[in-house]
Coordinates of N, CA, C and O in Angstrom, one line a residue:
M1 N 0.8 -1.4 0.0 CA -0.1 0.0 -0.3 C 1.1 1.2 0.7 O 1.5 1.3 0.5
I2 N 0.6 2.3 -1.2 CA 1.4 3.2 -1.2 C 1.1 4.7 -0.1 O -0.3 4.4 0.2
C3 N 2.1 4.9 1.1 CA 1.5 5.3 1.8 C 1.1 7.4 1.5 O 1.4 7.7 0.1
P4 N 0.3 7.5 1.4 CA 0.1 9.4 1.2 C 0.8 9.8 1.3 O -0.2 12.3 0.7
F5 N 1.3 10.1 2.7 CA 1.4 11.4 2.8 C 2.8 11.5 2.0 O 3.2 12.8 1.5
C6 N 4.6 11.0 1.5 CA 5.1 10.3 1.5 C 5.5 9.7 0.1 O 6.7 9.6 -0.7
T7 N 4.3 8.8 -0.8 CA 4.1 7.9 -1.6 C 5.0 7.1 -1.9 O 5.5 6.3 -1.7
H8 N 5.7 6.3 -0.6 CA 5.9 6.1 -0.5 C 6.0 3.7 -0.4 O 5.0 4.0 -0.6
D9 N 5.6 2.8 -1.9 CA 5.2 2.3 -1.7 C 5.7 0.9 -0.7 O 5.0 0.3 -1.3
D10 N 5.2 1.0 -0.5 CA 5.5 0.0 1.1 C 4.7 0.2 2.5 O 5.1 1.6 3.1
S11 N 3.9 -0.2 3.7 CA 3.6 0.5 4.5 C 3.1 -0.9 5.6 O 2.9 -2.6 5.0
R12 N 3.1 -0.4 7.3 CA 2.3 -2.3 7.6 C 1.6 -2.3 8.6 O 1.4 -0.5 8.4
V13 N 1.1 -3.0 8.6 CA -0.7 -2.9 9.1 C -0.3 -2.9 10.2 O 0.1 -3.8 11.5
V14 N -0.5 -1.9 11.4 CA -1.1 -1.9 12.4 C -2.3 -2.5 13.3 O -2.1 -3.0 13.8
D15 N -2.6 -3.0 12.2 CA -4.3 -2.9 13.2 C -5.2 -2.6 12.1 O -5.6 -2.5 12.0
S16 N -5.7 -4.7 12.5 CA -7.1 -4.9 12.1 C -8.7 -4.3 12.6 O -8.4 -5.6 13.2
R17 N -9.5 -5.2 11.6 CA -10.8 -5.2 12.9 C -11.6 -4.5 11.5 O -11.7 -4.4 10.6
P18 N -12.8 -6.0 11.9 CA -13.5 -6.1 10.6 C -15.4 -4.1 10.9 O -14.8 -4.3 11.7
V19 N -15.9 -4.6 9.9 CA -16.8 -3.0 10.1 C -17.3 -3.4 9.0 O -18.1 -4.4 8.7
E20 N -18.6 -2.4 9.7 CA -20.4 -1.9 9.3 C -21.2 -4.7 9.6 O -20.7 -4.9 10.9
D21 N -21.5 -4.4 8.8 CA -21.5 -6.3 8.9 C -21.2 -7.8 8.4 O -21.4 -8.4 8.2
G22 N -19.5 -6.7 8.7 CA -18.4 -8.0 8.0 C -17.8 -8.0 7.1 O -17.1 -8.7 6.2
T23 N -18.4 -6.7 6.2 CA -18.1 -7.3 4.9 C -17.1 -6.5 3.8 O -16.7 -6.2 2.8
Q24 N -16.7 -5.5 5.3 CA -15.5 -4.9 4.7 C -14.3 -5.3 6.9 O -14.5 -5.4 7.4
I25 N -12.9 -5.1 5.9 CA -12.0 -4.7 7.0 C -11.1 -3.4 6.8 O -10.9 -3.2 5.7
R26 N -11.4 -2.3 8.4 CA -10.5 -1.4 8.5 C -8.6 -1.9 9.2 O -8.7 -2.5 9.5
R27 N -7.8 -0.8 8.2 CA -6.1 -1.6 8.5 C -5.9 -0.2 8.8 O -5.9 0.4 8.6
R28 N -5.1 0.2 10.1 CA -4.0 1.0 9.9 C -3.0 0.4 10.2 O -3.0 -0.9 10.1
R29 N -2.2 1.7 9.1 CA -1.3 0.8 8.8 C -0.6 2.8 9.0 O -0.1 3.4 9.2
E30 N 1.4 1.9 8.8 CA 2.1 2.5 9.6 C 3.4 2.7 8.4 O 3.9 2.1 8.0
C31 N 3.6 3.8 7.8 CA 4.6 3.9 6.7 C 5.9 3.8 7.3 O 6.3 4.9 7.9
P32 N 6.8 3.1 7.0 CA 8.1 3.2 7.6 C 9.3 3.9 7.6 O 10.1 4.0 8.1
Q33 N 9.2 4.4 6.2 CA 9.3 5.6 5.8 C 9.3 7.0 6.4 O 10.4 7.5 6.6
C34 N 8.2 7.2 6.6 CA 7.6 8.8 7.2 C 7.6 8.4 8.3 O 7.1 9.5 9.3
G35 N 7.2 6.9 8.9 CA 5.8 7.1 10.2 C 5.1 7.1 10.4 O 4.7 7.3 11.7
E36 N 4.2 8.6 9.3 CA 2.9 8.9 9.7 C 1.9 7.6 9.5 O 2.5 5.9 9.0
R37 N 1.2 7.3 10.2 CA -0.1 6.2 9.5 C -1.0 7.0 9.2 O -1.9 7.6 9.4
F38 N -1.6 5.3 8.6 CA -2.7 6.5 8.1 C -3.7 5.1 7.7 O -3.7 3.2 7.7
S39 N -5.5 4.7 7.4 CA -6.1 4.4 8.0 C -7.1 2.9 6.2 O -6.8 4.2 5.5
T40 N -6.7 2.3 5.9 CA -7.6 1.7 4.4 C -8.2 0.6 4.1 O -8.5 -0.4 6.4
Q41 N -9.6 1.0 3.9 CA -10.9 0.1 3.9 C -10.5 -1.0 2.9 O -10.9 -0.8 2.3
E42 N -10.8 -2.7 3.1 CA -10.8 -3.5 2.5 C -12.6 -4.4 1.5 O -12.5 -3.9 2.8
V43 N -13.0 -3.9 0.9 CA -14.3 -4.8 0.7 C -13.6 -6.0 -0.3 O -13.2 -5.9 -1.4
A44 N -14.3 -6.5 0.2 CA -14.5 -8.2 -1.2 C -15.3 -8.0 -2.1 O -16.9 -6.9 -2.0
L45 N -15.2 -7.6 -3.1 CA -16.0 -7.5 -4.6 C -16.5 -8.5 -4.7 O -16.4 -9.6 -4.7
L46 N -17.9 -8.5 -5.5 CA -19.4 -9.1 -5.6 C -19.9 -8.2 -6.8 O -20.3 -7.8 -6.9
N47 N -19.4 -9.3 -7.7 CA -19.6 -8.9 -9.4 C -21.0 -9.7 -9.9 O -20.7 -11.2 -9.5
I48 N -22.2 -8.4 -10.5 CA -22.9 -9.2 -10.2 C -22.6 -9.5 -12.7 O -22.5 -8.6 -13.5
I49 N -22.7 -10.7 -13.2 CA -23.0 -10.8 -14.5 C -25.1 -10.8 -14.7 O -25.4 -11.6 -15.0
K50 N -24.5 -9.8 -15.8 CA -26.0 -10.0 -16.7 C -26.0 -10.5 -18.0 O -25.6 -11.4 -17.7
R51 N -27.5 -10.6 -17.6 CA -27.8 -12.0 -19.1 C -26.7 -11.2 -20.6 O -26.9 -12.1 -21.0
S52 N -26.4 -9.8 -19.9 CA -26.4 -9.6 -20.9 C -25.1 -9.3 -21.9 O -23.8 -9.2 -22.4
G53 N -23.9 -10.0 -20.1 CA -22.8 -10.3 -20.0 C -22.1 -9.3 -20.0 O -20.9 -9.9 -18.8
A54 N -22.4 -8.5 -18.8 CA -21.8 -7.1 -18.2 C -21.7 -6.9 -17.5 O -23.1 -8.6 -16.5
T55 N -20.7 -6.8 -16.7 CA -21.1 -6.8 -15.4 C -20.9 -5.9 -14.4 O -20.9 -4.4 -15.4
E56 N -21.3 -5.4 -13.3 CA -21.9 -4.6 -12.5 C -21.9 -4.9 -10.7 O -22.0 -6.4 -10.6
P57 N -21.2 -3.8 -9.3 CA -20.9 -4.3 -8.7 C -22.3 -4.5 -7.9 O -23.6 -4.8 -8.2
F58 N -22.1 -6.5 -6.8 CA -24.0 -5.9 -6.3 C -24.3 -4.7 -5.7 O -23.4 -4.1 -5.0
A59 N -25.5 -4.5 -5.4 CA -26.3 -2.9 -4.8 C -27.4 -4.0 -4.2 O -27.9 -5.0 -4.8
R60 N -27.2 -3.8 -2.6 CA -28.7 -4.3 -1.5 C -29.3 -3.4 -1.9 O -30.8 -4.2 -2.1
E61 N -29.2 -2.4 -3.2 CA -30.8 -1.4 -3.0 C -31.3 -2.3 -4.4 O -32.5 -1.5 -4.1
K62 N -30.6 -2.8 -5.6 CA -31.0 -3.3 -6.4 C -32.2 -4.4 -5.4 O -33.5 -4.5 -6.3
V63 N -31.7 -5.1 -4.7 CA -33.0 -6.3 -4.2 C -34.0 -5.9 -4.1 O -34.6 -6.1 -4.4
L64 N -33.4 -4.5 -2.6 CA -34.6 -4.1 -2.1 C -35.8 -3.6 -3.6 O -36.9 -3.4 -2.8
V65 N -35.4 -3.1 -4.5 CA -35.9 -2.4 -4.7 C -37.3 -3.6 -5.7 O -38.4 -2.7 -5.5
G66 N -36.3 -4.4 -5.9 CA -37.3 -4.9 -6.6 C -38.5 -6.3 -5.8 O -38.9 -6.4 -6.2
V67 N -37.4 -6.5 -4.5 CA -38.5 -7.1 -3.5 C -39.5 -6.1 -3.2 O -41.4 -6.6 -3.2
R68 N -39.5 -5.1 -2.6 CA -40.1 -3.7 -2.3 C -41.9 -3.8 -3.5 O -42.6 -3.8 -2.8
K69 N -41.3 -4.7 -4.8 CA -42.3 -3.9 -5.9 C -43.3 -5.3 -5.5 O -44.4 -5.0 -5.6
A70 N -42.3 -6.7 -5.6 CA -43.0 -8.1 -5.4 C -44.3 -6.9 -3.5 O -45.2 -7.5 -4.1
C71 N -43.7 -6.6 -2.9 CA -44.1 -6.4 -1.1 C -45.2 -5.5 -1.3 O -45.5 -5.9 -0.6
Q72 N -45.9 -4.9 -1.9 CA -46.4 -3.7 -2.5 C -48.5 -4.3 -1.8 O -48.5 -4.9 -2.4
G73 N -48.0 -3.3 -1.6 CA -49.3 -3.5 -0.6 C -49.9 -4.8 0.3 O -51.0 -5.5 0.8
R74 N -48.3 -5.3 0.7 CA -48.9 -6.4 1.5 C -48.0 -5.8 2.5 O -47.5 -5.0 2.9
P75 N -48.6 -6.9 4.4 CA -48.2 -6.3 5.4 C -46.5 -6.6 6.1 O -46.3 -7.6 6.5
V76 N -45.6 -6.5 4.9 CA -44.4 -5.7 5.6 C -43.2 -4.8 5.8 O -43.6 -4.3 5.3
G77 N -42.3 -5.1 6.4 CA -41.8 -3.8 7.1 C -40.4 -3.3 6.0 O -40.4 -4.7 5.3
D78 N -40.5 -2.5 6.3 CA -39.1 -2.4 5.2 C -37.7 -2.6 6.2 O -37.0 -3.2 5.7
D79 N -38.1 -3.3 7.2 CA -37.0 -3.6 8.7 C -37.2 -5.1 7.9 O -35.5 -6.2 7.3
D80 N -38.1 -5.5 7.1 CA -38.0 -7.2 6.7 C -37.4 -6.9 5.9 O -36.4 -8.0 5.1
L81 N -38.0 -6.5 5.1 CA -36.8 -6.4 3.7 C -34.7 -5.8 3.9 O -34.4 -6.7 2.4
V82 N -35.2 -5.4 4.3 CA -33.6 -4.6 4.6 C -32.6 -6.0 5.1 O -31.8 -6.8 4.5
L83 N -33.4 -6.9 6.4 CA -32.6 -7.7 6.4 C -32.4 -9.1 5.3 O -32.5 -10.2 5.4
L84 N -33.9 -9.1 4.1 CA -34.6 -10.0 3.7 C -32.9 -9.7 2.5 O -32.0 -10.4 2.1
A85 N -32.5 -9.0 2.4 CA -31.6 -8.4 1.0 C -30.4 -8.4 1.6 O -29.1 -8.6 1.5
Q86 N -29.4 -7.8 3.0 CA -28.2 -8.7 4.2 C -28.5 -10.4 4.3 O -27.4 -10.0 3.1
R87 N -29.3 -10.7 4.4 CA -29.6 -12.4 3.5 C -29.3 -13.0 2.8 O -28.8 -13.3 2.5
V88 N -30.1 -11.7 1.6 CA -29.4 -12.5 0.5 C -28.0 -12.3 -0.3 O -27.3 -13.1 -0.4
E89 N -27.4 -11.3 0.9 CA -25.8 -10.8 0.2 C -25.1 -12.3 0.6 O -24.3 -12.5 0.6
E90 N -25.3 -12.6 2.2 CA -24.8 -13.6 2.4 C -24.9 -14.7 1.8 O -23.9 -15.2 2.3
T91 N -25.5 -15.2 1.8 CA -25.9 -15.8 0.4 C -25.4 -16.5 -0.6 O -24.0 -17.0 -0.7
L92 N -25.0 -15.1 -0.9 CA -24.0 -14.7 -2.3 C -22.5 -14.6 -1.7 O -21.8 -15.4 -3.0
R93 N -22.6 -14.3 -1.3 CA -20.6 -14.6 -0.3 C -20.2 -15.8 -0.2 O -19.1 -15.7 -0.4
R94 N -21.0 -15.4 0.4 CA -21.3 -17.4 1.4 C -20.3 -18.6 0.1 O -19.5 -19.4 0.2
T95 N -20.7 -18.0 -1.3 CA -20.6 -19.3 -2.3 C -19.2 -18.9 -2.9 O -18.3 -19.7 -3.0
G96 N -18.4 -18.0 -1.7 CA -16.7 -18.0 -2.2 C -16.2 -17.1 -3.6 O -15.4 -17.2 -4.0
K97 N -17.3 -17.4 -4.7 CA -17.2 -16.3 -6.4 C -17.4 -15.9 -6.2 O -18.1 -13.9 -5.3
A98 N -16.5 -14.5 -6.9 CA -15.8 -12.9 -7.1 C -17.4 -12.8 -7.9 O -17.6 -10.7 -7.8
E99 N -17.3 -13.5 -8.8 CA -18.7 -12.9 -9.5 C -19.5 -14.1 -10.0 O -19.6 -15.2 -9.7
I100 N -20.5 -14.0 -9.8 CA -22.1 -14.4 -9.2 C -22.9 -14.1 -10.9 O -23.6 -13.1 -10.9
E101 N -24.1 -15.4 -11.8 CA -24.6 -15.4 -12.2 C -25.9 -14.1 -12.2 O -25.7 -15.1 -10.3
A102 N -26.1 -13.8 -12.9 CA -27.9 -12.7 -12.1 C -29.1 -13.7 -11.9 O -29.4 -13.5 -10.8
Q103 N -28.4 -14.7 -11.9 CA -29.8 -15.8 -12.3 C -30.0 -16.4 -11.0 O -31.1 -16.1 -9.8
E104 N -28.4 -16.4 -10.7 CA -28.0 -16.9 -8.9 C -29.1 -16.6 -8.0 O -29.3 -16.0 -6.8
V105 N -28.4 -14.6 -8.4 CA -29.7 -13.5 -7.7 C -31.0 -13.8 -7.1 O -31.7 -13.8 -6.4
G106 N -31.8 -13.9 -8.4 CA -33.1 -13.8 -8.4 C -33.7 -15.0 -7.5 O -33.9 -15.7 -7.2
L107 N -32.3 -16.6 -7.8 CA -32.9 -16.9 -7.1 C -32.8 -17.2 -5.6 O -33.1 -17.9 -4.6
A108 N -31.1 -16.1 -4.5 CA -31.3 -16.3 -3.7 C -32.1 -15.7 -3.1 O -32.0 -15.7 -1.6
I109 N -32.9 -14.4 -3.9 CA -34.3 -13.9 -3.6 C -35.1 -14.7 -3.3 O -36.2 -14.8 -2.1
L110 N -35.9 -16.0 -4.3 CA -36.8 -16.6 -3.5 C -37.5 -17.3 -2.2 O -38.5 -17.3 -2.0
A111 N -36.8 -18.3 -1.6 CA -36.3 -17.8 -0.9 C -36.8 -17.9 0.6 O -37.8 -18.1 1.3
P112 N -36.0 -16.9 0.6 CA -36.6 -15.7 2.1 C -37.7 -14.9 1.9 O -38.2 -15.0 2.3
L113 N -37.7 -14.5 0.1 CA -39.5 -14.4 0.5 C -40.5 -15.1 0.5 O -41.5 -14.2 0.7
R114 N -40.3 -16.1 0.8 CA -41.6 -16.8 0.8 C -41.9 -17.1 1.5 O -42.9 -17.3 1.5
E115 N -40.6 -17.1 2.6 CA -40.5 -17.0 4.3 C -41.1 -15.7 4.4 O -42.0 -16.0 5.5
L116 N -41.2 -15.4 4.2 CA -41.8 -14.1 4.5 C -43.2 -13.1 4.0 O -44.2 -13.0 4.4
D117 N -43.5 -14.0 2.1 CA -44.6 -13.9 2.3 C -45.6 -14.2 1.2 O -44.2 -13.7 -0.2
E118 N -45.7 -14.5 0.5 CA -46.1 -16.2 -0.2 C -47.3 -15.2 -1.1 O -46.5 -15.4 -2.7
V119 N -47.3 -14.2 -1.1 CA -48.0 -13.7 -2.1 C -47.1 -12.6 -2.7 O -47.1 -13.0 -4.1
A120 N -46.1 -11.9 -2.4 CA -45.0 -11.3 -2.9 C -44.0 -12.4 -3.6 O -43.3 -12.2 -5.0
Y121 N -44.2 -13.2 -3.0 CA -43.7 -14.7 -3.2 C -43.6 -15.0 -4.9 O -43.2 -15.3 -5.8
L122 N -45.1 -15.2 -5.3 CA -45.7 -15.4 -6.0 C -45.4 -14.1 -7.4 O -45.2 -14.4 -8.2
R123 N -45.8 -12.5 -6.5 CA -45.4 -11.7 -8.3 C -44.1 -11.6 -8.3 O -43.7 -12.0 -9.8
F124 N -42.9 -12.0 -7.6 CA -41.6 -12.3 -7.9 C -40.8 -13.4 -8.6 O -40.8 -12.7 -9.6
A125 N -41.5 -14.6 -8.1 CA -41.7 -16.1 -9.2 C -42.7 -15.1 -10.0 O -41.8 -16.0 -11.4
S126 N -43.3 -14.7 -10.6 CA -44.6 -14.8 -12.1 C -42.7 -13.6 -13.4 O -43.1 -13.7 -14.0
I127 N -42.5 -12.9 -12.5 CA -41.9 -11.4 -13.2 C -40.2 -12.6 -13.3 O -39.7 -12.6 -14.6
Y128 N -39.9 -12.6 -12.1 CA -37.9 -14.0 -12.5 C -38.0 -14.9 -13.6 O -37.6 -15.1 -14.2
R129 N -39.3 -16.3 -13.5 CA -39.2 -17.2 -14.1 C -40.0 -16.7 -15.3 O -40.7 -17.5 -16.2
N130 N -40.9 -15.2 -15.6 CA -42.0 -14.9 -16.5 C -42.5 -16.7 -16.9 O -42.7 -16.5 -18.1
F131 N -43.6 -16.3 -16.4 CA -45.1 -17.0 -16.3 C -45.8 -16.5 -17.2 O -45.9 -15.0 -17.5
K132 N -45.8 -17.0 -18.0 CA -46.4 -16.6 -19.6 C -48.4 -17.1 -19.5 O -49.1 -17.0 -20.4
S133 N -49.2 -18.1 -18.5 CA -50.1 -18.4 -18.4 C -50.9 -18.4 -17.1 O -50.4 -18.4 -16.0
L134 N -52.3 -19.0 -17.5 CA -52.8 -18.6 -15.4 C -52.3 -19.9 -14.8 O -52.0 -20.6 -13.9
E135 N -51.4 -21.0 -16.4 CA -50.9 -22.5 -15.8 C -49.5 -22.8 -15.1 O -49.7 -23.0 -14.2
D136 N -49.3 -21.9 -14.9 CA -48.0 -20.7 -13.8 C -47.7 -20.5 -13.1 O -47.7 -22.2 -12.7
F137 N -48.9 -20.4 -13.9 CA -49.7 -19.5 -11.8 C -49.9 -20.8 -11.1 O -49.4 -20.7 -9.7
E138 N -50.6 -21.5 -11.1 CA -52.0 -22.9 -10.8 C -50.3 -23.1 -10.8 O -50.4 -24.8 -9.3
G139 N -49.6 -23.6 -11.9 CA -48.4 -24.7 -11.0 C -47.7 -24.1 -9.4 O -46.9 -25.0 -8.8
E140 N -47.4 -23.2 -9.6 CA -46.7 -22.3 -8.8 C -47.6 -22.2 -7.2 O -46.7 -23.1 -6.4
I141 N -48.4 -22.2 -8.0 CA -49.4 -22.0 -6.1 C -49.5 -24.5 -5.8 O -49.4 -23.7 -4.4
A142 N -49.5 -24.8 -7.0 CA -49.8 -25.7 -6.6 C -48.3 -26.3 -4.9 O -49.0 -27.0 -4.6
L143 N -47.3 -26.1 -6.0 CA -45.9 -26.1 -5.6 C -45.9 -25.3 -3.4 O -45.7 -25.7 -2.7
L144 N -46.9 -24.0 -4.0 CA -46.4 -23.3 -2.3 C -47.3 -24.6 -1.5 O -47.3 -24.9 -0.4
R145 N -48.3 -25.0 -2.3 CA -49.7 -25.3 -0.8 C -48.9 -27.3 -0.6 O -49.1 -27.2 0.2
A146 N -49.0 -27.7 -1.7 CA -47.7 -29.2 -1.5 C -45.9 -29.4 -0.2 O -46.3 -30.0 0.6
V147 N -45.1 -27.9 -0.9 CA -44.4 -27.6 0.4 C -44.6 -26.0 1.0 O -44.0 -25.3 0.0
P148 N -45.0 -26.3 2.2 CA -45.5 -25.3 2.8 C -43.7 -24.2 3.3 O -43.1 -25.4 3.8
S149 N -43.9 -23.2 3.6 CA -42.3 -23.6 3.9 C -42.9 -23.1 5.3 O -43.3 -23.3 6.2
S150 N -41.1 -22.7 5.8 CA -41.2 -22.9 7.3 C -42.5 -22.0 7.9 O -42.9 -22.0 9.3
L151 N -42.1 -21.2 8.0 CA -42.6 -20.3 8.8 C -44.0 -19.4 8.4 O -44.3 -20.0 10.1
N152 N -44.4 -20.1 7.2 CA -45.7 -19.9 7.3 C -46.7 -21.6 7.6 O -47.4 -21.1 8.1
S153 N -45.6 -22.8 8.1 CA -46.5 -23.9 8.7 C -46.9 -23.4 9.7 O -47.9 -24.5 10.7
S154 N -45.2 -23.3 10.7 CA -45.2 -22.5 12.1 C -46.6 -22.3 12.4 O -47.6 -21.7 13.2
A155 N -46.8 -20.7 11.3 CA -48.8 -19.7 11.3 C -49.2 -20.7 11.7 O -51.1 -20.7 12.4
V156 N -49.6 -21.5 10.4 CA -51.0 -22.2 10.2 C -51.3 -23.1 11.0 O -52.1 -23.4 11.9
N157 N -50.4 -23.9 12.1 CA -50.6 -24.7 13.2 C -51.0 -24.2 14.0 O -51.1 -24.8 15.0
E158 N -50.3 -23.0 14.4 CA -50.5 -21.9 15.4 C -52.3 -21.8 14.8 O -52.6 -22.2 17.2
K159 N -52.3 -21.1 14.3 CA -53.5 -21.1 14.0 C -55.0 -22.3 13.7 O -56.0 -22.1 14.6
S160 N -54.4 -23.0 14.1 CA -54.9 -24.8 14.3 C -55.0 -24.7 15.3 O -56.3 -25.8 15.5
D161 N -54.3 -24.5 16.5 CA -54.4 -24.9 17.5 C -56.0 -23.5 18.3 O -56.0 -24.5 19.3
A162 N -55.8 -22.5 17.9 CA -56.8 -21.5 18.6 C -58.1 -22.3 17.0 O -58.6 -22.4 17.0
P163 N -58.6 -21.8 19.2 CA -60.2 -21.4 18.2 C -61.1 -20.9 17.3 O -60.2 -19.1 17.3
S164 N -61.4 -21.2 16.0 CA -62.0 -20.1 15.7 C -63.2 -19.7 15.4 O -64.4 -20.5 16.1
S165 N -62.8 -18.4 15.6 CA -64.8 -17.4 15.5 C -65.2 -17.9 14.1 O -66.3 -16.8 14.4
R166 N -64.2 -17.5 13.0 CA -65.0 -17.8 11.9 C -66.2 -18.9 10.9 O -65.8 -19.9 11.7
T167 N -67.1 -18.5 10.7 CA -67.5 -19.0 9.4 C -67.5 -19.6 8.5 O -66.9 -18.4 8.6
N168 N -67.8 -20.2 7.9 CA -67.2 -20.6 6.2 C -68.1 -19.8 5.7 O -69.4 -19.7 4.8
Q169 N -67.5 -18.6 5.3 CA -68.3 -18.1 4.3 C -67.9 -17.2 3.1 O -67.2 -17.0 3.7
P170 N -68.8 -16.9 2.0 CA -67.5 -16.8 0.9 C -67.7 -15.2 1.3 O -67.6 -14.3 2.0
A171 N -65.6 -15.0 0.7 CA -65.1 -14.0 0.5 C -65.7 -12.7 -0.3 O -66.4 -13.1 -1.3
T172 N -65.4 -11.6 0.8 CA -65.7 -10.7 0.1 C -64.6 -9.7 -0.1 O -63.4 -9.5 0.0
S173 N -65.2 -8.9 -1.6 CA -64.0 -7.7 -1.7 C -65.0 -7.0 -1.6 O -65.8 -6.4 -1.7
N174 N -63.1 -5.9 -1.9 CA -63.7 -3.9 -0.7 C -63.3 -3.5 -2.7 O -63.2 -2.6 -2.4
R175 N -63.3 -4.0 -3.5 CA -63.0 -3.5 -5.3 C -64.0 -3.0 -5.1 O -65.4 -3.4 -5.3

């Protein structure tokens, strides 16, 4: 590392600490030439390979924007979405790859989104998987029913244990 004070081409690491959520390392350095100390931050790069072949740095904000659209009008808070985006990034970083296909990002979003809200999951999946017909939706709904997510299956069990005050009435719409 080049010293910003005297431009000597070497420095010694005095201290290292993780920054933020562990995706960065802050290093305190000392120049052996002039004795000045300075700090650097190292970030492990995670690049996304888009369908066009172009690459761009991973951005949690892009995950948030896509998931926020899917969750529009759903009872999902911003904190939940931020945690989901963080979870997606952690999943992608655990692969150990510096470059990841955009397709893998979408796959990494699907599982946590399904646990968060199945309707939002269905919306996101319909765009991500390019549903073209009602049969595509029906097939995905059948899968949702066949394999309930861990979060929603525990909620279903809690509801089934509680006494029900509802009778079988047809659903009404506020449209």
